[in-house]
């Protein structure tokens, strides 16, 4: 998730996350003034911050800074905000084009902004303002866009990188090079274990992998959304070009040739082919000191590789997770088995949301299946 003025991934944004509050916004009446026990020691505040996904925190903090700037402009209080202030702000956002796009925010982003405001109040010790009016503004806005068949009414999702897409993307890689091997392994492994970029980047060799009889392996991956570890089984694929096991082992072999036999599996590689090259910003070192690729770097690999094919779509590391769902559906895999393999909860709405409308068309159209069953019954001997 690298863009905050678009839609933040629905699997990551929850209203109970506590974002940072702009430092120049001192609360008017803090809760601890009323309750002597309503305070946290510094180490507890740090523990709370550690539980907030970094991308979510940045998105929420940006939302609050913009809300504070608008409040300054119109002479309204930021904290604690009146319900009418939040409603007026959402009405303003609905009508105001952004400089970058020339269009107002979409409804999904406005939903996130409401969540940002409510969570910021809790973080500052205030009761969140009633946002019923603001939500009605967004609901009406979404209805207007839907009736006008405006694409902004529907949240933008990453396009699904299924086996067909991956085959085209991989054909543009030089898999004899270290970079080509890395990018192929990253995309195939991400698809195979239905991972997010944040789950791919932390993988280590060999500690994240366990060999299986028959040449496959299990990958021990931390499912960040569910906050649990999972051992995902990956078997060899008869199609060598799309074989995840072969691609990972090829990458490991290339890394060993460079003297890297343990540690991060997916390493930074600069334009000259140097592995784990130091990165700096304003003279200061940035990035993982072990040379590990960043989450954004993993997403860039997917985006860059698929864009070479000319295929239209929004391609990110999350495309691999969606792609596994599409590939498995095409193979007739039960939705429950897909969910358990990819680390979704059995009741996950997000998984159902990954199934595109076209996946229930043609032969999978319920009416087509009903007709086939009816025709088969008619042909049965009486």
XYZ file of C-alpha atoms in Angstrom:
382
model
C 0.000 0.000 0.000
C 1.958 2.959 -1.255
C -0.687 5.552 -2.133
C -2.819 7.248 0.482
C -4.886 9.576 -1.655
C -6.508 6.588 -3.288
C -8.093 3.586 -1.611
C -6.345 1.906 1.284
C -6.552 -1.867 1.210
C -9.822 -2.868 2.883
C -8.149 -5.791 4.621
C -5.836 -3.474 6.554
C -7.973 -0.515 7.562
C -10.009 -0.929 10.717
C -11.605 1.794 12.768
C -10.003 0.698 16.027
C -6.434 1.429 14.901
C -4.880 4.384 16.769
C -3.017 6.798 14.474
C -0.558 9.515 15.323
C -2.040 12.927 16.122
C -0.512 16.024 14.520
C 1.890 17.368 17.139
C 0.665 20.947 16.810
C -2.882 19.941 17.798
C -3.180 20.112 21.571
C -6.508 18.685 22.816
C -8.841 21.228 24.405
C -10.008 19.064 27.319
C -8.193 15.780 27.778
C -9.886 12.838 29.396
C -7.168 12.532 32.067
C -8.273 15.893 33.447
C -11.529 14.174 34.399
C -10.154 10.722 35.315
C -6.806 10.593 37.175
C -6.203 7.048 35.888
C -6.751 7.919 32.222
C -3.073 8.085 31.222
C -0.395 5.782 29.886
C 3.302 5.592 30.762
C 5.684 6.184 27.834
C 6.478 2.480 27.384
C 2.761 1.635 27.107
C 2.227 4.374 24.517
C 5.149 2.921 22.556
C 3.577 -0.546 22.765
C 0.332 0.838 21.361
C 2.164 2.510 18.479
C 3.955 -0.767 17.716
C 0.573 -2.395 17.153
C -0.402 0.030 14.401
C 0.544 -1.006 10.845
C 2.973 1.608 9.536
C 1.080 2.233 6.315
C -2.225 2.566 8.155
C -0.686 5.013 10.619
C 0.752 7.152 7.806
C -2.561 7.202 5.950
C -4.520 8.164 9.071
C -1.998 10.830 10.068
C -2.201 12.388 6.617
C -5.987 12.427 6.855
C -5.863 14.239 10.201
C -3.387 16.843 8.998
C -5.688 17.709 6.101
C -8.699 17.814 8.429
C -6.805 20.142 10.790
C -5.835 22.447 7.903
C -9.462 22.662 6.767
C -10.619 23.410 10.317
C -8.122 26.289 10.478
C -9.511 27.660 7.222
C -13.151 27.638 8.336
C -12.529 28.436 12.010
C -13.689 25.144 13.532
C -12.260 23.076 16.393
C -10.216 20.006 15.479
C -10.276 18.143 18.798
C -12.798 17.396 20.056
C -14.616 17.909 16.759
C -18.339 18.532 16.726
C -20.430 16.067 14.676
C -21.463 18.969 12.432
C -17.796 19.750 11.758
C -17.148 16.225 10.497
C -20.304 16.298 8.364
C -19.360 19.671 6.861
C -15.840 18.425 6.124
C -17.090 15.350 4.274
C -19.490 17.550 2.296
C -16.533 19.774 1.398
C -14.478 16.772 0.255
C -17.343 15.541 -1.887
C -17.411 18.848 -3.800
C -13.713 19.733 -3.962
C -11.455 18.386 -6.752
C -7.903 17.447 -5.759
C -4.989 19.089 -7.552
C -3.393 15.773 -8.476
C -6.417 14.156 -10.105
C -8.869 16.962 -10.770
C -11.557 14.876 -9.053
C -12.872 14.740 -5.477
C -11.988 11.834 -3.208
C -13.924 8.619 -3.812
C -16.426 7.243 -1.268
C -14.047 4.508 -0.054
C -11.357 7.046 0.823
C -13.959 9.223 2.543
C -14.958 6.222 4.662
C -11.324 5.914 5.707
C -11.161 9.622 6.586
C -14.136 9.215 8.922
C -12.343 6.287 10.571
C -9.200 8.426 10.885
C -11.078 11.187 12.690
C -12.789 8.788 15.093
C -9.572 6.907 15.883
C -7.659 10.149 16.417
C -10.198 11.208 19.015
C -9.780 7.942 20.909
C -6.003 8.275 20.748
C -6.275 11.758 22.261
C -8.593 10.583 25.042
C -11.852 11.921 23.600
C -15.114 10.219 22.818
C -15.339 9.983 19.010
C -17.870 12.374 17.480
C -21.153 11.058 16.131
C -20.510 10.523 12.416
C -24.006 9.532 11.274
C -24.373 12.746 9.272
C -20.978 12.321 7.663
C -21.758 8.721 6.723
C -25.045 9.829 5.152
C -23.092 12.299 3.030
C -20.843 9.460 1.823
C -23.793 7.117 1.267
C -25.577 9.718 -0.850
C -22.370 10.450 -2.763
C -21.852 6.746 -3.466
C -25.449 6.433 -4.700
C -25.002 9.449 -7.027
C -21.848 7.971 -8.520
C -23.403 4.532 -8.882
C -26.448 5.883 -10.712
C -24.118 7.794 -13.013
C -22.098 4.576 -13.541
C -19.006 6.403 -12.327
C -16.110 3.978 -11.612
C -15.311 5.982 -8.471
C -18.354 4.377 -6.814
C -16.451 1.083 -6.682
C -13.222 0.760 -4.648
C -10.178 0.222 -6.836
C -8.738 -3.214 -6.275
C -5.483 -4.683 -7.408
C -5.927 -6.636 -10.629
C -5.609 -10.411 -10.346
C -2.262 -11.812 -11.530
C -3.329 -15.391 -12.271
C -1.300 -18.019 -14.114
C -2.137 -16.518 -17.501
C -0.872 -13.086 -16.457
C 2.203 -14.518 -14.733
C 3.174 -16.520 -17.814
C 3.217 -13.334 -19.892
C 5.119 -11.362 -17.237
C 7.729 -14.088 -16.781
C 8.332 -14.274 -20.527
C 9.783 -10.745 -20.353
C 12.344 -11.648 -17.659
C 15.895 -12.782 -18.289
C 15.911 -15.637 -15.823
C 19.603 -16.283 -16.350
C 20.393 -13.139 -14.305
C 20.173 -12.700 -10.545
C 17.526 -9.986 -10.906
C 15.468 -12.125 -13.264
C 15.628 -15.108 -10.918
C 14.652 -12.967 -7.963
C 11.692 -11.374 -9.717
C 10.436 -14.718 -11.043
C 10.712 -16.359 -7.625
C 9.001 -13.428 -5.930
C 6.014 -13.426 -8.265
C 5.563 -17.189 -8.366
C 5.975 -17.619 -4.616
C 3.626 -14.711 -3.892
C 1.008 -16.347 -6.121
C 1.615 -19.835 -4.705
C 1.118 -18.848 -1.062
C -1.403 -16.046 -1.764
C 0.747 -13.548 0.074
C 0.772 -9.832 0.566
C 4.001 -7.955 -0.072
C 4.337 -7.503 3.673
C 4.393 -11.300 4.026
C 6.863 -11.919 1.194
C 9.578 -9.422 2.131
C 10.338 -10.933 5.588
C 10.961 -14.478 4.280
C 14.406 -15.917 5.023
C 16.379 -18.761 3.520
C 16.510 -21.442 4.763
C 14.686 -20.789 8.053
C 11.306 -19.943 6.447
C 11.335 -23.146 4.363
C 11.077 -26.860 5.130
C 11.635 -29.517 2.471
C 8.857 -31.987 1.697
C 9.102 -35.452 0.177
C 8.720 -35.211 -3.583
C 10.675 -31.996 -4.000
C 8.268 -29.404 -2.601
C 8.504 -27.352 0.571
C 6.417 -25.614 3.191
C 6.727 -21.888 3.711
C 6.280 -20.523 7.201
C 4.555 -17.195 6.671
C 3.145 -14.712 9.158
C -0.375 -13.696 8.120
C -0.392 -10.097 9.276
C -4.131 -9.584 9.000
C -4.952 -12.553 11.249
C -1.799 -12.186 13.352
C -0.908 -15.845 13.127
C 1.756 -18.073 11.596
C 0.872 -20.531 8.870
C 2.812 -23.329 7.178
C 1.814 -23.231 3.502
C 2.588 -26.276 1.371
C 4.022 -25.650 -2.101
C 4.391 -28.594 -4.497
C 6.316 -28.733 -7.802
C 4.347 -27.662 -10.878
C 4.466 -29.777 -14.064
C 4.786 -26.539 -16.053
C 8.444 -25.665 -15.420
C 8.005 -22.022 -16.426
C 5.396 -21.598 -13.671
C 6.993 -23.887 -11.085
C 7.407 -22.010 -7.827
C 9.664 -24.667 -6.311
C 12.069 -24.544 -9.267
C 12.090 -20.728 -9.279
C 12.883 -20.460 -5.563
C 15.636 -23.086 -5.752
C 17.111 -21.328 -8.786
C 17.210 -18.060 -6.845
C 18.807 -19.759 -3.832
C 21.487 -21.222 -6.084
C 22.228 -17.809 -7.592
C 22.394 -16.176 -4.154
C 24.808 -18.869 -2.922
C 27.031 -18.149 -5.935
C 27.225 -14.557 -4.615
C 28.129 -15.812 -1.144
C 24.676 -15.287 0.343
C 23.631 -18.625 1.824
C 21.313 -17.524 4.641
C 19.192 -14.564 5.580
C 16.762 -12.539 3.430
C 15.504 -14.456 0.407
C 14.540 -11.360 -1.571
C 17.471 -8.961 -1.652
C 17.816 -5.422 -2.974
C 19.742 -5.392 -6.233
C 20.848 -2.102 -7.754
C 21.000 -1.161 -11.441
C 24.558 -2.466 -11.724
C 23.603 -5.842 -10.289
C 25.114 -5.338 -6.831
C 23.230 -7.222 -4.162
C 22.225 -5.522 -0.913
C 23.777 -2.213 -1.971
C 23.584 0.501 0.678
C 20.810 3.035 0.199
C 20.936 6.589 1.493
C 18.638 9.583 1.698
C 20.139 12.996 2.418
C 23.349 11.268 3.371
C 21.699 8.979 5.906
C 21.464 5.193 5.402
C 17.947 3.858 4.806
C 16.467 0.428 4.239
C 17.220 -2.888 5.882
C 20.947 -3.080 6.755
C 20.915 -6.761 5.709
C 19.964 -5.745 2.172
C 16.419 -7.101 2.415
C 13.976 -5.841 -0.186
C 11.279 -3.528 1.168
C 7.544 -4.151 0.936
C 7.249 -1.354 -1.616
C 10.145 -2.896 -3.525
C 8.262 -6.191 -3.777
C 5.222 -4.364 -5.098
C 7.403 -2.514 -7.615
C 8.704 -5.837 -8.965
C 5.153 -6.999 -9.682
C 4.073 -3.676 -11.172
C 7.151 -3.303 -13.365
C 7.118 -6.916 -14.569
C 3.450 -6.997 -15.557
C 3.415 -3.532 -17.091
C 6.055 -4.756 -19.569
C 3.367 -7.000 -21.047
C 1.098 -4.063 -21.835
C -1.758 -5.673 -19.928
C -4.123 -3.030 -18.486
C -4.818 -3.066 -14.772
C -3.662 -1.990 -11.342
C -0.694 -4.259 -10.603
C 0.745 -4.472 -7.092
C 2.061 -7.240 -4.861
C -1.556 -7.782 -3.795
C -2.252 -8.852 -7.387
C -0.502 -12.125 -6.545
C -2.878 -12.809 -3.660
C -5.904 -12.105 -5.821
C -4.337 -14.059 -8.648
C -4.156 -17.257 -6.601
C -7.902 -16.996 -5.977
C -8.590 -16.591 -9.690
C -6.239 -19.415 -10.685
C -7.736 -21.758 -8.105
C -11.293 -20.888 -9.075
C -10.474 -21.617 -12.722
C -9.183 -25.033 -11.614
C -12.425 -25.737 -9.734
C -10.932 -25.543 -6.234
C -13.465 -25.260 -3.408
C -13.664 -21.750 -1.940
C -13.066 -23.114 1.571
C -9.837 -24.800 0.494
C -8.706 -21.607 -1.241
C -9.364 -19.612 1.922
C -7.499 -21.968 4.220
C -4.512 -22.191 1.898
C -4.316 -18.393 1.635
C -4.805 -17.725 5.333
C -8.300 -16.244 5.129
C -10.807 -16.779 7.912
C -13.615 -19.170 6.956
C -16.035 -16.228 7.279
C -13.879 -13.780 5.330
C -15.812 -11.233 3.290
C -12.540 -10.137 1.700
C -12.112 -13.520 0.025
C -15.600 -13.384 -1.471
C -14.786 -9.871 -2.672
C -11.862 -11.266 -4.668
C -14.179 -13.349 -6.836
C -14.899 -11.231 -9.891
C -18.313 -11.132 -11.491
C -16.954 -12.792 -14.613
C -15.881 -15.772 -12.516
C -19.580 -16.658 -12.213
C -20.303 -16.255 -15.909
C -20.343 -18.768 -18.752
C -20.175 -22.375 -17.598
C -20.126 -21.252 -13.949
C -23.317 -19.224 -14.323
C -25.834 -20.797 -11.917
C -28.478 -20.938 -14.661
C -26.065 -22.755 -16.989
C -25.349 -25.321 -14.304
C -29.041 -25.769 -13.521
C -29.789 -26.273 -17.236
C -27.016 -28.868 -17.566
C -28.369 -30.827 -14.608
C -31.889 -30.648 -16.017
C -30.704 -31.839 -19.447
C -28.794 -34.727 -17.868
C -31.907 -35.833 -15.963
C -33.974 -35.805 -19.139
C -31.468 -38.074 -20.835
C -31.515 -40.605 -18.000
C -33.446 -43.783 -18.884
C -36.794 -44.034 -17.181
